[in-house]
Coordinates of C-alpha atoms in Angstrom, one line a residue:
M1 CA 0.0 0.0 0.0
D2 CA 1.2 3.5 -0.8
Y3 CA 2.2 5.1 2.5
S4 CA 1.2 8.6 1.5
L5 CA -2.3 7.2 0.6
R6 CA -2.5 5.3 3.9
D7 CA -1.6 8.5 5.8
S8 CA -4.3 10.3 3.8
V9 CA -6.9 7.7 4.6
E10 CA -5.9 7.7 8.3
Q11 CA -6.2 11.4 8.4
D12 CA -9.7 11.3 6.8
V13 CA -10.8 8.8 9.4
S14 CA -9.3 10.8 12.2
F15 CA -11.0 14.0 11.0
A16 CA -14.4 12.3 10.5
S17 CA -14.3 10.8 14.0
Q18 CA -13.3 14.2 15.6
H19 CA -15.9 16.0 13.6
Q20 CA -18.7 13.7 14.7
A21 CA -17.7 14.3 18.3
F22 CA -17.6 18.0 17.7
L23 CA -21.1 18.0 16.3
A24 CA -22.4 16.0 19.2
K25 CA -21.0 18.7 21.6
Q26 CA -22.6 21.5 19.6
S27 CA -25.9 19.8 19.9
R28 CA -26.1 20.3 23.7
F29 CA -26.8 23.3 26.0
S30 CA -23.6 24.2 27.8
F31 CA -22.1 26.9 30.1
Y32 CA -18.5 28.2 29.6
Q33 CA -16.2 30.6 31.4
V34 CA -14.0 32.2 28.7
N35 CA -11.8 35.3 28.7
R36 CA -13.4 36.3 32.1
L37 CA -16.9 36.0 30.6
N38 CA -19.7 33.7 31.8
L39 CA -21.4 32.4 28.6
I40 CA -24.4 30.2 28.0
T41 CA -24.6 28.3 24.8
F42 CA -27.8 27.0 23.3
S43 CA -27.9 23.7 21.4
N44 CA -26.7 24.0 17.7
I45 CA -24.9 27.3 18.4
Y46 CA -21.1 27.2 17.9
H47 CA -19.6 26.5 21.3
P48 CA -16.7 28.6 22.6
T49 CA -14.6 25.7 23.7
P50 CA -10.8 26.2 24.4
E51 CA -10.0 24.7 21.0
S52 CA -12.7 26.5 19.1
S53 CA -12.0 28.8 16.0
S54 CA -13.7 31.6 17.9
L55 CA -11.1 31.6 20.7
F56 CA -8.3 31.1 18.1
L57 CA -9.5 34.2 16.2
S58 CA -10.2 36.2 19.3
Q59 CA -6.7 35.7 20.6
A60 CA -5.1 36.8 17.2
V61 CA -7.3 39.9 17.1
R62 CA -6.5 40.8 20.7
K63 CA -2.8 40.7 20.0
Q64 CA -3.3 43.2 17.1
L65 CA -5.5 45.6 19.0
Q66 CA -3.2 45.6 22.1
G67 CA -0.7 47.4 19.9
L68 CA -3.0 50.4 19.3
D69 CA -2.7 53.5 21.4
Y70 CA -6.3 54.5 21.1
P71 CA -9.7 52.8 21.2
K72 CA -11.5 52.1 18.0
H73 CA -15.1 53.4 17.7
R74 CA -17.2 50.6 16.3
L75 CA -16.8 46.8 16.1
L76 CA -19.1 44.5 14.1
D77 CA -19.1 40.8 15.0
L78 CA -20.8 38.9 12.1
G79 CA -22.2 35.5 12.8
C80 CA -21.5 36.1 16.5
G81 CA -23.0 32.9 17.9
T82 CA -22.7 33.2 21.6
G83 CA -21.1 36.7 21.2
V84 CA -17.8 35.5 22.7
I85 CA -15.5 37.3 20.2
G86 CA -17.2 40.7 20.3
L87 CA -17.8 40.6 24.0
S88 CA -14.2 39.7 24.7
L89 CA -13.0 42.6 22.6
K90 CA -15.4 45.2 24.0
P91 CA -12.7 46.9 26.1
F92 CA -11.0 48.0 22.8
V93 CA -14.1 49.7 21.3
N94 CA -16.8 52.2 22.2
E95 CA -19.7 50.6 20.3
L96 CA -20.2 46.9 19.8
H97 CA -22.6 45.3 17.3
L98 CA -23.3 41.5 17.5
T99 CA -25.3 40.0 14.6
D100 CA -26.3 36.5 13.5
I101 CA -28.8 35.1 11.0
N102 CA -29.9 32.5 13.6
S103 CA -32.5 34.0 16.0
K104 CA -31.4 31.5 18.7
A105 CA -27.9 32.8 18.5
V106 CA -29.1 36.4 18.7
L107 CA -31.0 35.6 21.9
C108 CA -28.0 33.7 23.2
A109 CA -25.6 36.7 22.5
R110 CA -28.1 39.1 24.0
I111 CA -28.3 37.1 27.3
N112 CA -24.6 36.8 27.4
A113 CA -24.1 40.5 27.0
F114 CA -26.6 41.1 29.8
I115 CA -25.2 38.6 32.3
N116 CA -21.7 40.1 31.8
G117 CA -22.8 43.7 32.1
I118 CA -21.6 44.6 28.6
S119 CA -23.4 47.1 26.4
A120 CA -24.0 45.8 22.9
K121 CA -26.4 46.2 20.0
V122 CA -27.5 42.7 19.2
Y123 CA -29.7 42.0 16.3
Q124 CA -30.6 39.4 13.6
S125 CA -28.9 39.9 10.2
D126 CA -28.0 37.8 7.2
L127 CA -24.5 39.0 6.9
F128 CA -24.7 42.7 6.2
N129 CA -28.4 42.8 5.2
S130 CA -29.6 44.5 8.5
V131 CA -26.3 46.2 9.5
P132 CA -26.7 50.0 9.8
T133 CA -24.9 52.3 7.4
G134 CA -21.7 54.0 8.4
G135 CA -18.2 52.6 8.5
F136 CA -17.0 50.1 11.1
D137 CA -13.5 50.3 12.5
I138 CA -13.3 46.6 13.1
I139 CA -15.3 43.8 11.4
I140 CA -14.9 40.2 12.6
F141 CA -16.2 37.0 11.1
S142 CA -15.4 33.4 12.0
P143 CA -17.2 31.7 9.1
P144 CA -18.2 28.1 8.5
F145 CA -15.9 26.6 5.9
L146 CA -16.7 22.9 5.2
Q147 CA -17.7 22.4 1.6
K148 CA -20.6 20.2 2.5
E149 CA -24.3 20.3 2.1
I150 CA -26.2 21.4 5.2
R151 CA -28.4 18.5 6.3
K152 CA -29.2 19.4 9.9
E153 CA -29.4 22.5 12.0
V154 CA -26.1 22.0 13.8
E155 CA -24.2 22.1 10.5
L156 CA -25.2 25.7 9.9
C157 CA -22.2 26.6 12.1
T158 CA -19.7 24.3 10.2
N159 CA -20.8 24.1 6.5
D160 CA -20.7 26.6 3.7
P161 CA -21.6 24.7 0.4
G162 CA -19.7 26.2 -2.5
G163 CA -18.1 28.8 -0.2
N164 CA -21.1 31.1 -1.1
L165 CA -21.3 32.6 2.4
F166 CA -17.6 33.4 2.5
L167 CA -17.7 34.9 -1.0
R168 CA -20.6 37.2 -0.1
F169 CA -18.7 38.3 3.0
I170 CA -15.5 39.3 1.1
Q171 CA -17.5 41.0 -1.7
E172 CA -19.6 43.1 0.7
V173 CA -17.2 43.9 3.5
P174 CA -15.5 46.9 1.8
Y175 CA -18.8 48.8 1.8
Y176 CA -19.1 48.6 5.6
L177 CA -15.5 49.3 6.5
S178 CA -14.1 52.7 7.6
P179 CA -11.1 54.0 5.6
Q180 CA -8.7 53.0 8.3
G181 CA -10.7 50.0 9.4
M182 CA -9.6 46.4 9.9
V183 CA -11.3 43.1 9.0
F184 CA -10.4 39.9 10.8
F185 CA -11.5 36.4 9.9
S186 CA -10.6 32.8 10.3
Y187 CA -10.4 30.0 7.7
S188 CA -9.0 26.5 7.3
N189 CA -7.6 24.2 4.7
L190 CA -10.7 22.2 5.2
G191 CA -12.4 24.9 3.2
D192 CA -11.5 26.1 -0.3
L193 CA -8.4 28.3 0.1
S194 CA -8.6 29.4 -3.6
L195 CA -11.5 31.6 -2.5
L196 CA -9.0 33.9 -1.0
N197 CA -7.9 34.8 -4.5
Q198 CA -11.3 36.5 -5.0
I199 CA -10.7 39.1 -2.3
P200 CA -11.6 42.4 -4.0
V201 CA -8.9 44.7 -5.4
G202 CA -8.1 47.4 -2.9
L203 CA -8.0 45.1 0.1
K204 CA -4.7 43.9 1.5
L205 CA -4.6 40.3 3.0
E206 CA -2.2 39.4 5.8
Q207 CA -2.0 36.2 7.7
L208 CA -1.8 36.8 11.5
A209 CA -1.7 33.3 12.9
I210 CA -1.7 29.6 11.9
E211 CA -2.4 26.5 14.0
R212 CA -1.6 23.0 12.7
F213 CA -3.2 19.7 13.7
P214 CA -0.9 17.0 12.2
E215 CA -2.9 14.0 13.2
A216 CA -5.9 15.2 11.2
G217 CA -3.8 16.9 8.5
T218 CA -5.6 20.2 9.0
E219 CA -4.6 23.8 9.6
R220 CA -6.5 26.9 10.5
Y221 CA -5.6 30.6 10.0
A222 CA -6.4 34.0 11.2
F223 CA -6.3 36.7 8.6
Q224 CA -6.5 40.5 8.5
L225 CA -7.8 42.7 5.7
T226 CA -7.1 46.4 5.4
M227 CA -7.8 49.0 2.7
Q228 CA -4.8 49.6 0.5

């Protein structure tokens, strides 16, 4: 047997097993203490576990913002889920917007903002559809990236068939970004990395962080976009 093929098969089996365990965890109601926040998480909402993409992206963004000598005015957390990223970064901004297409996630984020005493505008939106006009200084999105059909509710937080959601995001984000604003997003080699080539002209892409999982053969990345 070709060893490279065997390694590939073993990695596929490892990922499939880990992914099923991951989906099972997302299907439960849970409580977390993250970044000095107390967070409830409804079933089928992306959970802010220590190994989650949400915390990976949040840490990368925090490192970038700590280097600034003044607070940014407005932050938009798209697809906020529990609200963990935006709520964690509230000390860096004056105005926080948390949005999600899922009404359960909106309620979850609203409750989490309340129990942590954080002021935030929380509302339902399909990406930018209900976002108010005016530039945001920081826009954050931790998108789903698996190129698989969505067959059950829990897969809304993991699957993006054809990369359509991500493409909409990168095409629309320039219209909501302030001239000196920053966009942060996460992605993975489990998604279609060629989609990054479709980032609009005028936006500069920079990789901030990478995390590798050799047993599963996967990687995830934190990226920053700025106006050129």
